[in-house]
């Protein structure tokens, strides 16, 4: 019975550790979905941004799509 308990606790610990590692990877190394394309000032009203591989150009702070 003690051997089964040790295996269960070890398995749960391994799964929790894998979830933590996956979360750290996701939020630290793959967080490049939104970035400035032209390198201008942050929050500029006339700027081009790339969001999910789609370029969005702002003119006076607004973007229009057809």
mmCIF file of C-alpha atoms in Angstrom:
data_model
loop_
_atom_site.group_PDB
_atom_site.id
_atom_site.type_symbol
_atom_site.label_atom_id
_atom_site.label_comp_id
_atom_site.label_asym_id
_atom_site.label_seq_id
_atom_site.Cartn_x
_atom_site.Cartn_y
_atom_site.Cartn_z
ATOM 1 C CA UNK A 1 0.000 0.000 0.000
ATOM 2 C CA UNK A 2 2.852 2.376 0.834
ATOM 3 C CA UNK A 3 4.458 1.739 -2.575
ATOM 4 C CA UNK A 4 1.229 2.702 -4.400
ATOM 5 C CA UNK A 5 0.981 5.920 -2.376
ATOM 6 C CA UNK A 6 4.554 6.872 -3.269
ATOM 7 C CA UNK A 7 3.896 6.229 -6.978
ATOM 8 C CA UNK A 8 0.667 8.284 -6.878
ATOM 9 C CA UNK A 9 2.315 11.242 -5.122
ATOM 10 C CA UNK A 10 5.284 11.137 -7.508
ATOM 11 C CA UNK A 11 2.990 11.056 -10.546
ATOM 12 C CA UNK A 12 0.903 13.992 -9.287
ATOM 13 C CA UNK A 13 4.083 15.959 -8.532
ATOM 14 C CA UNK A 14 5.437 15.260 -12.042
ATOM 15 C CA UNK A 15 2.189 16.381 -13.707
ATOM 16 C CA UNK A 16 2.033 19.587 -11.657
ATOM 17 C CA UNK A 17 5.688 20.305 -12.461
ATOM 18 C CA UNK A 18 5.051 19.813 -16.205
ATOM 19 C CA UNK A 19 2.070 22.196 -16.064
ATOM 20 C CA UNK A 20 4.187 24.828 -14.320
ATOM 21 C CA UNK A 21 7.003 24.461 -16.862
ATOM 22 C CA UNK A 22 4.533 24.716 -19.772
ATOM 23 C CA UNK A 23 3.015 27.870 -18.264
ATOM 24 C CA UNK A 24 6.402 29.495 -17.782
ATOM 25 C CA UNK A 25 7.346 28.674 -21.373
ATOM 26 C CA UNK A 26 4.054 29.967 -22.768
ATOM 27 C CA UNK A 27 4.078 33.313 -20.990
ATOM 28 C CA UNK A 28 7.802 34.051 -21.238
ATOM 29 C CA UNK A 29 8.891 32.746 -24.630
ATOM 30 C CA UNK A 30 5.824 32.815 -26.892
ATOM 31 C CA UNK A 31 4.341 36.164 -25.930
ATOM 32 C CA UNK A 32 5.223 37.904 -29.200
ATOM 33 C CA UNK A 33 1.714 38.009 -30.696
ATOM 34 C CA UNK A 34 1.549 41.820 -30.528
ATOM 35 C CA UNK A 35 4.508 44.089 -31.203
ATOM 36 C CA UNK A 36 5.365 47.412 -32.820
ATOM 37 C CA UNK A 37 6.432 47.099 -36.432
ATOM 38 C CA UNK A 38 7.946 50.529 -37.064
ATOM 39 C CA UNK A 39 9.524 51.035 -33.649
ATOM 40 C CA UNK A 40 7.802 54.359 -33.010
ATOM 41 C CA UNK A 41 6.629 55.715 -29.702
ATOM 42 C CA UNK A 42 4.369 53.437 -27.730
ATOM 43 C CA UNK A 43 0.774 54.602 -28.035
ATOM 44 C CA UNK A 44 1.316 56.659 -31.179
ATOM 45 C CA UNK A 45 -1.874 57.560 -33.066
ATOM 46 C CA UNK A 46 -0.233 57.129 -36.487
ATOM 47 C CA UNK A 47 1.479 53.772 -36.366
ATOM 48 C CA UNK A 48 1.461 50.309 -37.916
ATOM 49 C CA UNK A 49 1.074 47.358 -35.564
ATOM 50 C CA UNK A 50 1.226 43.627 -36.275
ATOM 51 C CA UNK A 51 -1.406 41.650 -34.393
ATOM 52 C CA UNK A 52 -1.552 37.883 -34.980
ATOM 53 C CA UNK A 53 0.430 38.270 -38.244
ATOM 54 C CA UNK A 54 -1.977 40.945 -39.567
ATOM 55 C CA UNK A 55 -0.747 44.519 -40.125
ATOM 56 C CA UNK A 56 -3.030 47.189 -38.695
ATOM 57 C CA UNK A 57 -2.325 50.824 -39.589
ATOM 58 C CA UNK A 58 -3.725 53.553 -37.358
ATOM 59 C CA UNK A 59 -4.540 57.011 -38.711
ATOM 60 C CA UNK A 60 -5.294 59.483 -35.900
ATOM 61 C CA UNK A 61 -5.689 56.506 -33.566
ATOM 62 C CA UNK A 62 -8.301 54.670 -35.653
ATOM 63 C CA UNK A 63 -8.106 51.725 -38.032
ATOM 64 C CA UNK A 64 -10.723 50.926 -40.635
ATOM 65 C CA UNK A 65 -11.212 47.554 -42.305
ATOM 66 C CA UNK A 66 -13.340 46.791 -45.329
#
